[in-house]
Short mmCIF file of C-alpha atoms and ligand atoms in Angstrom, two decimals:
data_model
loop_
_atom_site.label_atom_id
_atom_site.label_comp_id
_atom_site.label_asym_id
_atom_site.label_seq_id
_atom_site.Cartn_x
_atom_site.Cartn_y
_atom_site.Cartn_z
CA MET A 74 10.96 8.21 15.40
CA THR A 75 9.40 4.79 16.63
CA MET A 76 6.43 3.39 14.68
CA LYS A 77 4.95 0.36 14.65
CA ILE A 78 3.05 -0.73 11.29
CA ALA A 79 0.58 -3.40 10.32
CA VAL A 80 1.43 -4.57 6.34
CA PHE A 81 -1.49 -5.90 4.31
CA VAL A 82 -0.66 -8.05 1.44
CA SER A 83 -2.21 -10.18 -1.15
CA GLY A 84 0.00 -11.36 -3.29
CA GLY A 85 4.07 -11.21 -4.33
CA GLY A 86 4.86 -8.74 -1.74
CA THR A 87 7.73 -6.38 -3.34
CA ASN A 88 6.81 -3.87 -1.95
CA LEU A 89 6.59 -5.51 1.89
CA GLN A 90 10.29 -6.77 0.94
CA ALA A 91 11.14 -3.03 0.09
CA ILE A 92 9.33 -2.05 3.68
CA ILE A 93 11.93 -5.10 5.59
CA ASP A 94 14.85 -3.93 3.51
CA ASN A 95 14.71 -0.47 4.37
CA ILE A 96 14.27 -0.89 8.01
CA ARG A 97 17.27 -3.50 7.44
CA ASN A 98 19.56 -0.50 6.02
CA GLY A 99 18.61 1.87 8.58
CA TYR A 100 16.42 3.95 6.30
CA LEU A 101 13.22 3.29 8.22
CA ASN A 102 15.33 3.38 11.54
CA GLY A 103 12.94 3.10 14.38
CA VAL A 104 10.09 1.85 12.22
CA SER A 105 9.01 -2.02 12.91
CA ILE A 106 6.18 -4.29 11.22
CA SER A 107 4.29 -5.44 14.12
CA LEU A 108 1.97 -7.96 11.83
CA VAL A 109 1.68 -8.70 8.18
CA VAL A 110 -2.23 -9.43 7.24
CA ALA A 111 -2.86 -11.53 4.07
CA SER A 112 -5.80 -11.69 2.44
CA ASN A 113 -5.22 -15.21 1.17
CA SER A 114 -2.95 -18.40 2.21
CA GLU A 115 -1.20 -18.43 -1.32
CA ALA A 116 0.18 -15.02 -0.95
CA TYR A 117 4.48 -15.17 -1.16
CA ALA A 118 4.51 -12.32 0.95
CA LEU A 119 3.77 -14.56 3.85
CA THR A 120 6.82 -16.39 3.38
CA ARG A 121 8.56 -13.21 3.12
CA ALA A 122 7.19 -12.46 6.62
CA ALA A 123 8.33 -15.98 7.85
CA GLU A 124 11.99 -15.34 6.75
CA ASN A 125 12.42 -12.30 8.45
CA ASN A 126 10.47 -13.51 11.79
CA ILE A 127 7.52 -10.96 11.56
CA PRO A 128 4.32 -12.32 13.09
CA SER A 129 1.63 -12.73 10.35
CA THR A 130 -2.34 -13.83 9.91
CA VAL A 131 -4.55 -14.91 6.76
CA LEU A 132 -7.56 -13.22 7.32
CA SER A 133 -9.80 -14.10 4.13
CA ALA A 134 -13.32 -12.03 4.02
CA LYS A 135 -14.86 -15.23 2.70
CA SER A 136 -13.73 -17.33 5.26
CA PHE A 137 -16.14 -15.42 7.94
CA THR A 138 -19.99 -15.66 8.35
CA SER A 139 -20.27 -11.96 7.16
CA ARG A 140 -18.06 -9.27 6.39
CA GLU A 141 -18.77 -7.46 9.53
CA ALA A 142 -17.34 -10.46 11.60
CA TRP A 143 -14.32 -10.15 9.25
CA ASP A 144 -13.87 -6.53 9.76
CA ASP A 145 -14.23 -6.90 13.61
CA ALA A 146 -11.14 -9.58 13.25
CA VAL A 147 -9.25 -7.49 11.08
CA LEU A 148 -9.38 -4.60 13.50
CA LYS A 149 -9.03 -6.55 16.55
CA ALA A 150 -5.45 -8.16 14.92
CA VAL A 151 -4.10 -5.42 14.22
CA THR A 152 -5.16 -3.14 17.05
CA ASP A 153 -3.78 -6.07 19.29
CA SER A 154 -0.20 -5.90 17.42
CA GLY A 155 -0.18 -2.03 18.63
CA ALA A 156 0.03 -0.88 15.21
CA GLU A 157 -0.32 2.83 14.57
CA LEU A 158 -0.31 2.89 10.67
CA ILE A 159 -2.02 0.60 8.38
CA VAL A 160 0.35 0.23 5.08
CA LEU A 161 -1.64 -1.32 2.31
CA ALA A 162 1.22 -2.82 0.19
CA GLY A 163 -0.42 -4.73 -3.13
CA TYR A 164 -3.41 -5.35 -0.47
CA LEU A 165 -6.15 -5.95 -3.08
CA SER A 166 -9.53 -6.25 -1.31
CA LEU A 167 -11.25 -3.13 -0.07
CA LEU A 168 -10.70 -2.85 3.76
CA GLY A 169 -13.99 -2.98 6.20
CA GLU A 170 -15.76 0.40 7.61
CA LYS A 171 -15.24 -0.17 11.43
CA THR A 172 -11.57 -0.47 10.26
CA VAL A 173 -11.39 2.10 7.81
CA LYS A 174 -13.13 4.83 10.81
CA ALA A 175 -10.80 3.46 13.36
CA TYR A 176 -7.48 4.21 11.71
CA SER A 177 -8.93 7.19 9.95
CA ASN A 178 -5.87 9.20 8.65
CA ARG A 179 -3.73 6.25 9.66
CA ILE A 180 -3.96 3.97 6.40
CA ILE A 181 -2.06 4.40 3.24
CA ASN A 182 -1.67 2.58 0.50
CA ILE A 183 0.31 2.03 -2.55
CA HIS A 184 -1.49 2.55 -5.87
CA PRO A 185 0.49 1.32 -9.53
CA ALA A 186 -0.90 4.54 -11.66
CA LEU A 187 -0.85 8.08 -11.10
CA ILE A 188 -4.09 9.33 -9.41
CA PRO A 189 -6.62 10.07 -10.38
CA SER A 190 -6.04 8.38 -13.77
CA PHE A 191 -6.06 4.59 -13.98
CA CYS A 192 -7.86 4.00 -10.35
CA GLY A 193 -10.91 3.12 -8.76
CA ALA A 194 -12.53 -0.37 -8.63
CA GLY A 195 -11.18 -2.95 -10.74
CA MET A 196 -7.92 -1.05 -11.28
CA TYR A 197 -5.25 -3.18 -9.49
CA GLY A 198 -2.44 -5.49 -10.20
CA ILE A 199 -1.97 -5.28 -13.78
CA LYS A 200 -5.13 -4.20 -14.78
CA PRO A 201 -3.81 -0.21 -14.93
CA HIS A 202 -0.67 -1.13 -16.70
CA LYS A 203 -3.13 -2.77 -19.48
CA ALA A 204 -5.00 0.19 -19.71
CA VAL A 205 -2.13 3.13 -19.69
CA LEU A 206 -0.71 0.99 -22.73
CA ALA A 207 -4.58 1.14 -24.52
CA ARG A 208 -4.85 5.05 -24.19
CA GLY A 209 -1.59 5.61 -25.11
CA VAL A 210 -0.41 7.88 -22.39
CA LYS A 211 3.37 8.72 -22.42
CA VAL A 212 4.17 8.85 -18.63
CA SER A 213 2.63 6.73 -15.77
CA GLY A 214 3.74 5.76 -12.20
CA ALA A 215 3.11 5.37 -8.94
CA THR A 216 0.75 7.21 -5.76
CA VAL A 217 1.04 6.77 -2.43
CA HIS A 218 -2.47 8.02 -0.75
CA TYR A 219 -4.32 7.80 2.80
CA VAL A 220 -6.86 5.60 2.43
CA ASN A 221 -10.87 6.65 2.93
CA GLU A 222 -14.08 4.75 2.82
CA LYS A 223 -13.99 5.37 -1.42
CA TYR A 224 -11.28 3.64 -3.90
CA ASP A 225 -8.40 5.39 -4.37
CA GLU A 226 -9.39 8.52 -3.58
CA GLY A 227 -7.73 9.89 -0.09
CA PRO A 228 -5.39 12.50 0.15
CA ILE A 229 -2.30 12.17 -2.00
CA ILE A 230 1.03 12.15 -0.28
CA LEU A 231 3.84 11.04 -3.20
CA GLN A 232 3.59 10.47 -6.78
CA LYS A 233 6.66 9.13 -8.87
CA ALA A 234 6.70 9.18 -12.60
CA VAL A 235 8.23 7.11 -15.59
CA ASP A 236 8.10 7.11 -19.19
CA VAL A 237 5.84 4.71 -21.16
CA LEU A 238 8.38 3.19 -23.85
CA PRO A 239 7.06 2.38 -27.37
CA ASP A 240 8.01 -1.26 -26.54
CA ASP A 241 6.41 -1.87 -23.02
CA THR A 242 4.44 -4.63 -22.32
CA PRO A 243 2.02 -4.33 -19.49
CA GLU A 244 4.84 -6.70 -17.63
CA SER A 245 7.66 -4.60 -18.49
CA LEU A 246 5.65 -1.45 -17.33
CA GLN A 247 4.51 -3.11 -14.01
CA LYS A 248 7.88 -4.28 -13.22
CA ARG A 249 9.34 -0.75 -13.89
CA ILE A 250 6.87 0.89 -11.85
CA MET A 251 7.40 -1.64 -9.26
CA LYS A 252 11.24 -1.08 -9.23
CA GLU A 253 11.30 2.55 -9.80
CA CYS A 254 8.10 4.33 -8.17
CA GLU A 255 6.74 1.77 -5.93
CA GLN A 256 9.56 0.53 -3.75
CA VAL A 257 11.16 4.47 -3.69
CA ILE A 258 7.87 6.14 -2.41
CA LEU A 259 6.30 3.65 -0.17
CA PRO A 260 9.19 3.47 2.41
CA LYS A 261 9.74 7.22 2.03
CA ALA A 262 5.99 8.10 2.79
CA ILE A 263 6.29 5.85 5.72
CA ARG A 264 9.80 7.43 6.59
CA LEU A 265 7.93 11.31 6.15
CA ILE A 266 4.83 9.82 8.38
CA ALA A 267 7.07 8.49 11.21
CA ASP A 268 8.84 11.63 11.17
CA GLY A 269 5.46 13.78 11.67
CA LYS A 270 6.01 15.74 8.38
CA VAL A 271 2.58 14.60 6.85
CA THR A 272 -0.28 16.81 7.50
CA ILE A 273 -3.84 16.78 6.61
CA GLU A 274 -6.36 19.72 5.53
CA ASN A 275 -9.70 19.47 3.49
CA ASN A 276 -8.71 16.39 1.88
CA ILE A 277 -5.15 17.67 1.06
CA ALA A 278 -2.27 16.18 1.90
CA TYR A 279 0.79 18.67 2.51
CA VAL A 280 4.36 17.00 2.74
CA LYS A 281 7.01 19.11 4.94
CA GLU A 282 10.81 17.58 3.73
C1 LIG B 369 1.76 -3.66 -6.64
O1 LIG B 369 1.79 -3.22 -8.02
C2 LIG B 369 0.84 -2.59 -6.06
O2 LIG B 369 0.89 -1.47 -6.17
C3 LIG B 369 -0.09 -3.22 -6.44
O3 LIG B 369 -0.38 -4.50 -6.59
C4 LIG B 369 1.08 -5.21 -6.92
C5 LIG B 369 2.02 -5.87 -5.41
O4 LIG B 369 2.55 -6.24 -5.81
N1 LIG B 369 -1.80 -2.59 -5.74
C6 LIG B 369 -2.95 -2.29 -6.70
O5 LIG B 369 -3.38 -2.63 -7.25
C7 LIG B 369 -3.61 -1.83 -5.27
N2 LIG B 369 -4.95 -1.38 -6.07
P1 LIG B 369 3.65 -6.68 -4.61
O6 LIG B 369 2.61 -7.93 -4.00
O7 LIG B 369 4.97 -7.55 -5.12
O8 LIG B 369 4.02 -6.03 -3.37
#
């Protein structure tokens, strides 16, 4: 398998690091990161990209005259890099319409909860974990799904769950879900896609392992 991916980030970049590590250790053999796109210049993920000699760019909607101009710039950067798949790895902005259309069924996202629970607009970062504890649910986890024009509604590729423990805080739950769920299923989904093992029919993703 060979596949170039563009990884979109907004923060710490632990999911980006998991992808880099899995390319290094051969699990994602043939996959390469053609570009890291950050939504802001403070994202520590940019340091991780630099340390690993991966090209990166900061494209913040705020610094463009319109959302359309920003969307055009994002699409051009990704297309120019040769990326075949866009991976939203802790990317906290909504992608532009043109980019979503141009990369239809070729954009995936990692969400830190079990969709369709605790997702949608406003449910990002630590917030789903706070909501999970406030509701008292007993399992949570992470979901990798395809991205369409609506928040967190595209076909689900993989999910992984962990127990919510009685003494969990939002932070302890977030940390466990990142390590045991996100950093496992995001590289796995990329590998399955690179191997041609994921198909979509009627908004359902089918995985042949
Ligand atoms: C991760 O927990 C990711 O699932 C979440 O942001 C965090 C980023 O961490 N994404 C969302 O909330 C998207 N709706 P990272 O920058 O260390 O990978």
